XYZ file of C-alpha atoms in Angstrom:
575
model
C -18.901 -1.260 -4.486
C -20.742 -0.361 -1.095
C -22.516 -2.473 1.209
C -25.630 -1.883 -0.769
C -29.093 -3.926 -0.767
C -27.908 -6.145 -3.277
C -24.603 -6.795 -1.647
C -26.865 -7.288 1.656
C -28.854 -9.882 -0.339
C -25.692 -11.996 -1.072
C -24.519 -11.917 2.367
C -27.659 -12.907 3.847
C -27.713 -15.953 1.827
C -23.929 -16.678 2.914
C -24.774 -16.496 6.741
C -27.840 -18.557 6.222
C -26.016 -21.268 4.506
C -22.990 -21.141 7.128
C -24.667 -20.073 10.423
C -28.412 -21.362 10.213
C -29.604 -23.485 13.371
C -26.164 -22.515 15.093
C -25.942 -21.871 18.634
C -24.832 -18.503 20.540
C -21.752 -19.135 22.596
C -20.066 -16.026 23.285
C -20.999 -12.317 22.962
C -18.404 -9.429 23.094
C -18.383 -5.902 22.470
C -14.538 -4.947 21.557
C -15.378 -1.671 20.122
C -17.655 1.087 20.761
C -20.125 0.570 17.680
C -19.408 -3.408 17.102
C -20.523 -6.460 18.278
C -18.905 -9.738 17.714
C -21.245 -12.644 18.285
C -19.571 -16.361 18.073
C -21.786 -19.006 16.732
C -21.410 -22.485 16.791
C -22.700 -24.346 13.882
C -21.620 -27.383 11.725
C -18.841 -28.167 14.139
C -16.990 -24.881 13.876
C -17.011 -21.644 15.869
C -18.061 -18.564 13.631
C -17.269 -15.028 15.100
C -19.717 -12.638 13.513
C -19.138 -9.265 13.547
C -22.034 -6.482 13.432
C -20.856 -3.485 12.906
C -22.598 0.195 13.166
C -19.086 2.073 12.675
C -20.355 5.304 10.645
C -17.770 4.777 8.148
C -17.572 1.024 7.788
C -20.837 -0.690 8.857
C -21.401 -3.994 8.095
C -22.377 -7.564 9.041
C -19.813 -10.612 8.325
C -17.953 -13.466 9.615
C -14.736 -12.534 11.016
C -11.420 -13.633 11.377
C -9.538 -10.759 12.633
C -8.437 -10.956 16.232
C -9.734 -8.640 18.882
C -9.349 -7.859 22.445
C -12.201 -7.030 24.815
C -12.489 -4.270 27.182
C -11.989 -4.985 30.847
C -15.500 -4.139 31.611
C -18.474 -4.908 29.225
C -20.598 -2.073 28.117
C -24.417 -2.172 29.155
C -25.612 -3.120 25.715
C -23.231 -6.177 25.624
C -24.689 -7.297 29.044
C -28.100 -6.949 27.920
C -27.380 -9.071 24.869
C -25.657 -11.566 26.963
C -28.857 -11.868 28.806
C -31.278 -12.595 25.934
C -29.023 -14.644 23.422
C -26.398 -16.496 25.543
C -27.305 -20.025 24.197
C -29.971 -18.888 21.649
C -30.425 -20.696 18.319
C -30.094 -18.651 15.358
C -33.328 -19.581 13.211
C -32.329 -17.658 10.149
C -30.986 -14.367 8.630
C -33.308 -12.182 6.882
C -33.447 -8.809 5.088
C -36.087 -6.111 4.930
C -36.999 -6.022 1.582
C -33.941 -5.362 -0.382
C -32.944 -2.506 2.021
C -29.762 -2.456 3.941
C -31.268 -3.714 7.144
C -30.372 -7.248 8.204
C -32.136 -9.262 10.798
C -31.008 -12.134 12.998
C -33.775 -14.399 14.159
C -32.979 -16.311 17.503
C -34.933 -18.670 19.359
C -34.540 -18.780 23.016
C -36.358 -19.473 26.402
C -37.592 -16.608 28.650
C -37.676 -16.563 32.358
C -40.592 -18.958 32.436
C -38.887 -21.315 30.067
C -41.129 -20.638 27.001
C -39.656 -20.411 23.348
C -39.519 -17.021 22.353
C -38.082 -15.074 19.270
C -35.619 -12.330 19.908
C -34.311 -10.505 16.555
C -31.149 -8.473 16.489
C -31.010 -5.796 13.503
C -28.431 -4.070 12.037
C -29.006 -1.107 10.224
C -26.114 -0.280 7.616
C -26.961 3.423 7.060
C -23.720 5.296 7.095
C -23.622 7.427 10.161
C -27.152 6.564 11.134
C -26.211 2.788 11.462
C -27.077 1.067 14.529
C -27.634 -2.571 16.014
C -30.981 -2.850 17.767
C -32.189 -5.710 19.774
C -36.175 -6.230 19.721
C -39.005 -9.012 21.037
C -39.926 -10.929 17.828
C -43.612 -11.172 19.073
C -44.490 -7.471 19.774
C -41.396 -5.623 17.968
C -40.867 -4.026 21.433
C -37.119 -2.464 21.699
C -35.124 -4.293 24.281
C -32.058 -1.842 23.583
C -29.992 -0.284 20.812
C -26.300 0.203 20.582
C -27.076 3.845 19.672
C -30.347 5.101 21.814
C -32.126 7.374 19.581
C -34.425 9.731 21.558
C -37.177 12.178 19.986
C -35.026 14.827 20.315
C -32.764 13.284 17.642
C -35.550 11.717 15.271
C -38.939 12.679 15.341
C -40.179 9.614 13.096
C -39.062 6.914 15.287
C -37.173 6.755 18.346
C -34.986 3.558 19.324
C -35.349 3.371 23.271
C -36.017 0.234 25.744
C -39.769 -0.085 25.560
C -40.389 1.604 22.185
C -42.183 0.045 19.333
C -39.719 -0.664 16.699
C -40.635 1.212 13.587
C -38.946 -0.002 10.462
C -36.609 2.823 8.609
C -38.399 4.903 5.871
C -39.107 3.257 3.118
C -38.445 4.360 -0.473
C -40.968 4.257 -3.092
C -38.834 1.946 -5.056
C -39.173 -1.779 -6.484
C -37.465 -4.771 -5.235
C -36.112 -6.613 -8.290
C -35.861 -9.835 -6.054
C -39.906 -9.971 -5.808
C -40.866 -8.003 -8.824
C -38.713 -7.882 -12.104
C -40.623 -5.154 -13.680
C -39.583 -5.951 -17.663
C -41.642 -3.404 -19.127
C -40.211 -0.713 -16.961
C -36.650 -1.791 -17.499
C -36.952 -2.079 -21.403
C -38.479 1.342 -21.446
C -35.448 2.954 -19.491
C -33.234 0.774 -21.310
C -34.528 2.176 -24.874
C -34.511 5.997 -23.493
C -31.229 5.935 -22.128
C -28.312 4.588 -24.315
C -25.860 6.176 -22.146
C -24.859 3.680 -19.380
C -24.040 6.657 -16.556
C -27.607 8.321 -17.313
C -29.198 4.615 -17.284
C -27.571 4.054 -14.067
C -28.910 7.287 -12.430
C -32.455 6.347 -13.611
C -32.360 2.797 -12.302
C -31.513 4.139 -8.867
C -34.328 6.177 -8.991
C -36.766 3.319 -9.619
C -35.116 0.085 -8.176
C -34.353 -0.325 -4.287
C -30.981 -1.153 -2.981
C -28.674 -0.119 -6.015
C -25.881 1.943 -4.868
C -24.170 3.749 -7.915
C -21.790 1.122 -8.815
C -24.245 -1.706 -9.100
C -26.692 0.134 -11.091
C -23.745 0.973 -13.528
C -23.404 -2.696 -13.403
C -26.834 -3.375 -14.273
C -26.786 -0.807 -16.779
C -23.820 -2.171 -18.803
C -25.796 -5.527 -18.368
C -28.715 -3.969 -19.816
C -26.965 -2.568 -22.786
C -25.459 -5.871 -23.799
C -27.202 -7.965 -26.849
C -29.959 -10.209 -25.715
C -33.263 -10.626 -24.161
C -34.175 -8.034 -21.634
C -35.431 -10.936 -19.280
C -32.267 -13.120 -19.809
C -29.852 -10.006 -18.977
C -31.613 -9.309 -15.828
C -31.834 -12.904 -14.905
C -28.028 -12.822 -15.397
C -27.583 -9.780 -12.959
C -29.754 -11.122 -10.360
C -28.035 -14.727 -10.564
C -24.764 -12.880 -9.770
C -26.069 -11.715 -6.537
C -27.463 -15.043 -5.740
C -24.009 -16.976 -6.792
C -21.631 -14.243 -5.771
C -18.017 -14.607 -7.190
C -16.242 -12.206 -4.180
C -13.439 -10.087 -5.776
C -11.015 -7.289 -4.840
C -9.633 -5.286 -7.772
C -7.095 -2.787 -7.849
C -7.069 -0.143 -10.498
C -5.077 3.336 -10.410
C -4.143 2.619 -6.903
C -7.732 2.176 -5.763
C -8.967 -0.875 -4.005
C -12.470 -2.084 -4.415
C -14.641 -5.119 -3.624
C -17.329 -6.623 -6.000
C -19.261 -9.612 -6.275
C -18.175 -10.337 -9.611
C -15.113 -10.434 -11.315
C -13.852 -7.721 -13.656
C -13.244 -9.390 -17.013
C -11.026 -6.230 -18.030
C -9.213 -5.920 -15.095
C -5.972 -8.322 -14.490
C -4.965 -7.207 -11.062
C -7.996 -8.988 -9.204
C -7.921 -11.349 -6.013
C -10.631 -13.781 -5.677
C -12.124 -15.173 -2.446
C -14.172 -18.284 -1.242
C -16.495 -16.240 0.696
C -17.970 -12.636 0.874
C -16.548 -12.590 4.680
C -13.174 -13.542 3.693
C -13.079 -10.706 1.031
C -14.731 -8.113 3.574
C -11.738 -9.031 6.265
C -9.075 -8.292 3.580
C -10.740 -5.220 2.084
C -11.252 -3.697 5.782
C -8.380 -5.083 7.922
C -6.324 -1.572 7.659
C -9.124 0.807 7.349
C -11.301 -0.866 10.080
C -8.574 -1.248 12.312
C -7.259 2.452 11.726
C -10.820 3.751 12.418
C -11.109 1.880 15.554
C -7.651 2.738 16.677
C -8.594 6.450 15.934
C -11.638 5.978 17.936
C -9.901 4.448 20.961
C -7.166 6.390 20.798
C -8.591 10.158 20.381
C -7.448 11.346 23.838
C -3.761 10.088 23.107
C -3.883 11.880 19.696
C -5.249 15.079 21.147
C -2.792 15.001 23.838
C 0.158 14.313 21.554
C -0.873 16.762 18.709
C -0.928 19.612 21.638
C 2.235 18.797 22.984
C 3.583 18.775 19.427
C 2.319 21.980 18.852
C 3.606 23.682 22.106
C 6.837 22.021 21.012
C 6.986 23.666 17.848
C 6.137 27.253 19.288
C 8.889 26.838 21.933
C 11.253 26.174 19.204
C 10.401 29.299 17.602
C 10.819 31.303 20.657
C 14.117 29.541 21.452
C 15.492 29.835 18.186
C 14.531 33.679 18.306
C 16.276 34.071 21.896
C 19.201 32.378 20.263
C 19.637 34.849 17.316
C 19.210 37.693 19.910
C 22.540 36.402 21.710
C 24.516 36.282 18.582
C 25.701 39.964 19.218
C 27.101 38.981 22.710
C 31.087 39.755 21.199
C 29.941 43.246 20.374
C 28.733 44.062 23.907
C 32.226 42.914 24.851
C 34.063 44.847 22.269
C 32.136 48.109 23.340
C 33.066 47.557 26.879
C 36.750 46.974 26.204
C 37.061 50.264 24.063
C 35.122 51.999 26.922
C 37.567 50.571 29.386
C 40.583 51.711 27.124
C 39.437 55.014 26.539
C 37.905 55.526 29.927
C 39.485 59.084 30.214
C 37.697 60.478 26.925
C 34.219 59.544 28.501
C 32.361 61.796 30.703
C 29.512 61.331 33.044
C 26.092 62.703 31.359
C 27.282 61.525 27.863
C 24.314 59.786 25.842
C 26.920 58.520 23.408
C 30.299 58.467 22.317
C 32.355 57.827 19.304
C 35.954 55.951 19.454
C 38.317 53.804 17.380
C 37.451 50.467 17.301
C 41.148 48.696 17.578
C 39.013 45.394 16.566
C 38.419 47.001 13.150
C 41.365 48.673 11.949
C 40.772 51.687 14.228
C 37.491 52.633 12.592
C 34.955 54.871 14.594
C 32.209 53.027 16.461
C 29.501 54.554 18.068
C 28.633 53.160 21.858
C 25.474 54.221 23.344
C 25.771 55.457 26.987
C 23.573 55.963 30.182
C 23.691 59.467 31.494
C 22.787 58.453 34.669
C 26.087 56.115 34.887
C 29.647 56.694 35.557
C 32.141 55.885 32.553
C 33.232 52.847 34.275
C 29.602 51.853 35.252
C 28.717 52.035 31.533
C 31.497 49.908 30.784
C 30.366 47.295 33.311
C 27.085 47.417 31.892
C 28.318 46.129 28.691
C 30.281 43.191 30.002
C 27.478 41.935 32.027
C 25.264 42.107 29.007
C 28.128 40.117 27.332
C 28.125 37.447 30.163
C 24.275 37.185 30.237
C 24.098 36.437 26.482
C 27.261 34.292 26.918
C 25.418 32.154 29.707
C 22.040 32.421 27.466
C 23.858 30.586 24.727
C 24.714 27.371 26.774
C 21.188 27.385 28.264
C 19.174 28.173 25.175
C 20.933 25.402 23.018
C 20.507 22.822 25.865
C 16.840 23.945 25.906
C 16.610 23.497 22.117
C 17.917 19.959 22.585
C 15.368 19.086 25.071
C 12.695 20.448 23.381
C 13.781 19.036 19.730
C 13.586 15.197 21.853
C 10.151 16.321 23.017
C 9.087 17.122 19.274
C 10.719 13.910 18.328
C 8.905 11.854 20.845
C 5.312 13.086 20.485
C 6.176 12.777 16.541
C 7.372 9.059 17.272
C 3.873 8.753 19.432
C 1.468 9.690 16.493
C 3.563 7.465 14.128
C 2.902 4.479 16.707
C -0.538 5.441 16.983
C -1.341 5.623 13.238
C 0.322 1.805 12.847
C -1.313 0.502 16.272
C -4.071 -1.867 16.523
C -6.557 -0.899 19.195
C -5.274 -3.338 21.833
C -1.817 -1.594 21.390
C -3.100 1.573 22.835
C -3.394 0.269 26.313
C 0.628 0.588 26.259
C 0.751 4.005 24.986
C -2.099 4.947 27.662
C 0.167 3.587 30.446
C 2.987 5.412 29.179
C 1.363 8.872 29.161
C 0.298 7.976 32.496
C 3.976 7.408 33.838
C 4.984 10.531 31.546
C 2.477 12.181 33.516
C 0.698 13.323 30.381
C -2.701 12.237 31.548
C -3.033 13.791 34.948
C -5.463 15.877 33.778
C -7.865 13.608 32.399
C -10.283 11.361 33.616
C -8.654 8.229 32.602
C -5.915 9.146 35.482
C -8.486 10.480 37.988
C -9.309 6.865 39.025
C -7.204 6.588 42.323
C -7.568 2.510 42.417
C -6.891 2.412 38.461
C -5.207 -1.182 38.204
C -1.662 -1.766 37.394
C -1.612 -2.420 33.613
C 1.327 -4.762 32.582
C 2.870 -3.990 29.298
C 1.811 -6.215 26.305
C 3.999 -8.722 24.638
C 5.376 -8.001 21.209
C 4.229 -9.536 18.141
C 6.143 -12.438 17.294
C 6.780 -13.897 13.510
C 8.587 -17.134 12.357
C 10.824 -16.539 9.349
C 10.882 -18.981 6.447
C 14.158 -21.010 8.370
C 12.124 -21.498 11.661
C 13.797 -18.599 13.404
C 11.195 -16.410 15.732
C 11.261 -12.631 15.095
C 9.674 -10.230 17.621
C 8.387 -7.089 16.717
C 7.532 -4.044 19.374
C 4.647 -1.911 18.670
C 5.275 1.032 20.957
C 7.829 2.620 23.225
C 7.268 0.495 26.305
C 7.128 -2.764 24.107
C 10.573 -1.370 22.479
C 12.224 -0.721 25.835
C 11.270 -4.104 27.101
C 12.144 -6.153 23.990
C 15.517 -4.391 23.271
C 16.698 -3.732 26.940
C 15.460 -6.409 29.124
C 14.251 -9.554 27.566
C 16.554 -9.991 24.799
C 19.987 -11.882 25.085
C 22.786 -9.261 24.116
C 24.145 -11.629 21.246
C 21.002 -11.634 19.372
C 20.300 -9.275 16.586
C 18.415 -6.086 16.753
C 17.082 -4.238 13.686
C 15.608 -0.507 13.348
C 14.919 1.457 10.122
C 17.452 4.190 9.818
C 16.405 7.893 10.955
C 12.839 6.950 10.805
C 10.391 6.278 13.376
C 9.520 2.649 13.638
C 9.531 -0.734 15.924
C 12.296 -2.245 17.448
C 13.038 -6.019 15.983
C 14.779 -8.841 17.391
C 15.713 -11.811 15.935
C 16.013 -14.609 18.359
C 19.048 -15.987 17.137
C 22.859 -15.359 17.537
C 23.835 -16.059 14.076
C 20.938 -15.732 11.650
C 21.088 -16.777 7.849
C 20.778 -13.958 5.220
C 17.167 -14.548 4.582
C 15.837 -14.220 7.772
C 17.868 -10.969 8.283
C 15.999 -9.969 5.375
C 12.898 -10.735 6.346
C 13.199 -9.280 9.981
C 14.623 -6.152 8.105
C 11.279 -6.341 5.975
C 9.067 -6.323 9.259
C 11.326 -3.242 10.650
C 10.340 -1.452 7.517
C 6.916 -2.390 7.554
C 6.300 -1.413 10.944
C 7.462 1.947 10.513
C 6.738 5.281 8.875
C 8.433 3.838 5.548
C 5.730 1.174 5.296
C 4.878 2.434 1.784
C 8.362 3.226 0.736
C 10.831 1.136 -1.438
C 14.665 0.513 -0.892
C 14.227 1.514 2.937
C 17.617 1.556 4.759
C 17.305 -0.752 7.805
C 20.255 -0.750 10.407
C 21.064 -4.029 12.475
C 23.461 -4.958 15.053
C 23.901 -7.177 17.756
C 21.657 -5.897 21.070
C 25.002 -5.372 23.279
C 25.651 -2.412 21.004
C 22.162 -0.802 21.786
C 21.844 1.394 24.867
C 19.573 3.880 26.329
C 20.952 7.586 27.252
C 20.577 8.718 30.781
C 17.106 10.746 31.023
C 15.984 9.360 27.415
C 12.397 9.244 26.724
C 10.905 5.734 26.363
C 11.581 3.896 23.396
C 14.867 6.001 22.557
C 18.048 4.142 21.899
C 21.656 4.883 20.652
C 23.684 2.081 19.140
C 26.864 1.726 17.155
C 28.771 -0.754 14.814
C 25.599 -1.595 12.789
C 25.234 -2.934 9.308
C 22.578 -1.802 6.856
C 20.265 -3.600 4.489
C 17.857 -2.107 1.952
C 14.291 -3.628 1.640
C 11.030 -3.035 0.379
C 8.217 -4.037 2.677
C 5.081 -6.047 1.613
C 2.341 -6.863 3.164
C 2.317 -10.148 1.765
C 5.294 -11.134 3.362
C 4.310 -9.964 6.860
C 1.335 -11.888 6.587
C 3.309 -14.700 5.330
C 5.501 -14.505 8.711
C 2.444 -14.001 10.783
C 0.976 -17.244 9.744
C 4.220 -19.180 10.080
C 4.226 -18.385 13.747
C 0.572 -19.208 14.088
C 1.401 -22.653 12.586
C 3.826 -23.141 15.082
C 2.059 -22.566 18.001
C 0.996 -25.913 19.969
C -2.822 -26.438 19.840
């Protein structure tokens, strides 16, 4: 299901129930296209997410934690100026479209009451968040400013008159039931999919899945009016449900009777948190880590090109012994070699006296020709050692950047600052704007994430190389237990116990497998050993360690267990 007009209708009802008459206490913009407004209502704080993300645009109450940038954006500052302390009067929807409006009552500079409206237009890549004056519909600002060069129909710049998005000539079923038209379409199109397509053409706010649900409802027995009312009531009294079929997860406002693999929620917002938690976080991480990803991929590409060149050079040095043999044969039969010869055939005493042809320089003496072969042999012999060392260094670099890409893929947006710091320390950001600020503040390494096992033992998980190094090599007791997936990129995990029980070991191993490239695998081998057996080789890249004396567990990572251990930690924290 998508965030269509009907889903927006249900969300508007939910937000009005929970947030109406609430007061704005905080406004943050943790991500480029997303705003979180904390509203105090009915004795609770509700973080309201307004997202204009091209892929995951939506409005919902969210409990997913976030971190704010050091400096607020201009749009964020504008929102704070106009909405701090404002009262949310109501939440409304434009017809049955994907346009959700928050109506705030606040006071202007003269102390007079005024209405400020914050509009979220949920329209894929055209999604936007716009702040307008409720009295004259003047645009105060927009999270994405749109000039006349981008849109001739309407502009979204400060001072412009706000114009609603273009309206389609379709019917709003919440205001006009159109029974005659629906009855006619129901009779004309007995195929549910064809009926769904035609319903979309006539009625507003219908995504394909919603129109198909309506078509199937209309094809059931009974009066058209009763069936239509049944469909409308689902959106007035939703049953938030996550379904999983053929490895595809979807969300709906009604339970699927034919699918046993469902998970139901108390609110639409809780359902969307569950559905978007990984998808949206990956998108946010990708947006904020775009420069890091680009650098890592470029370095990886250079490393792979270099690997091919080094291997070619190494292959060319495999004939080094042939040069030595030819030099020794020339020295043995030096009397038969005359200046001016371009080649000579001599018996090879290394090959049962079989003839071997040796090329010569006609400008060199016989002895100089022999020495030429010895020098070439020595050069190739030295090159083998050098090239093998370069291959080792280059392979370590390839492994390092491959590991970085894996960490970014698994990271939350707040984890990226450590990877930025690491790239800065490695000199990888020196040609980019991030590094050019001479007064760049010193960034502290963030703390690893903590979990609590079911037996009450703390487990810490590093999310990047700097966290891993600090966790393993500096902050852990040598007698504590260290875990890591075997031969796969992943997090360092520490059990804060000298002698953990078997259940805690398995749960820590599950965390190690989950926070690795083997997240979606089964029977993942995880090594565990005391920290004293883990060490960092001289000159090794960040996050690189070696270890010995390990034991191995085999686990299958599950998100449910990870979330359970995360909640255990939250419950253990004093308030």
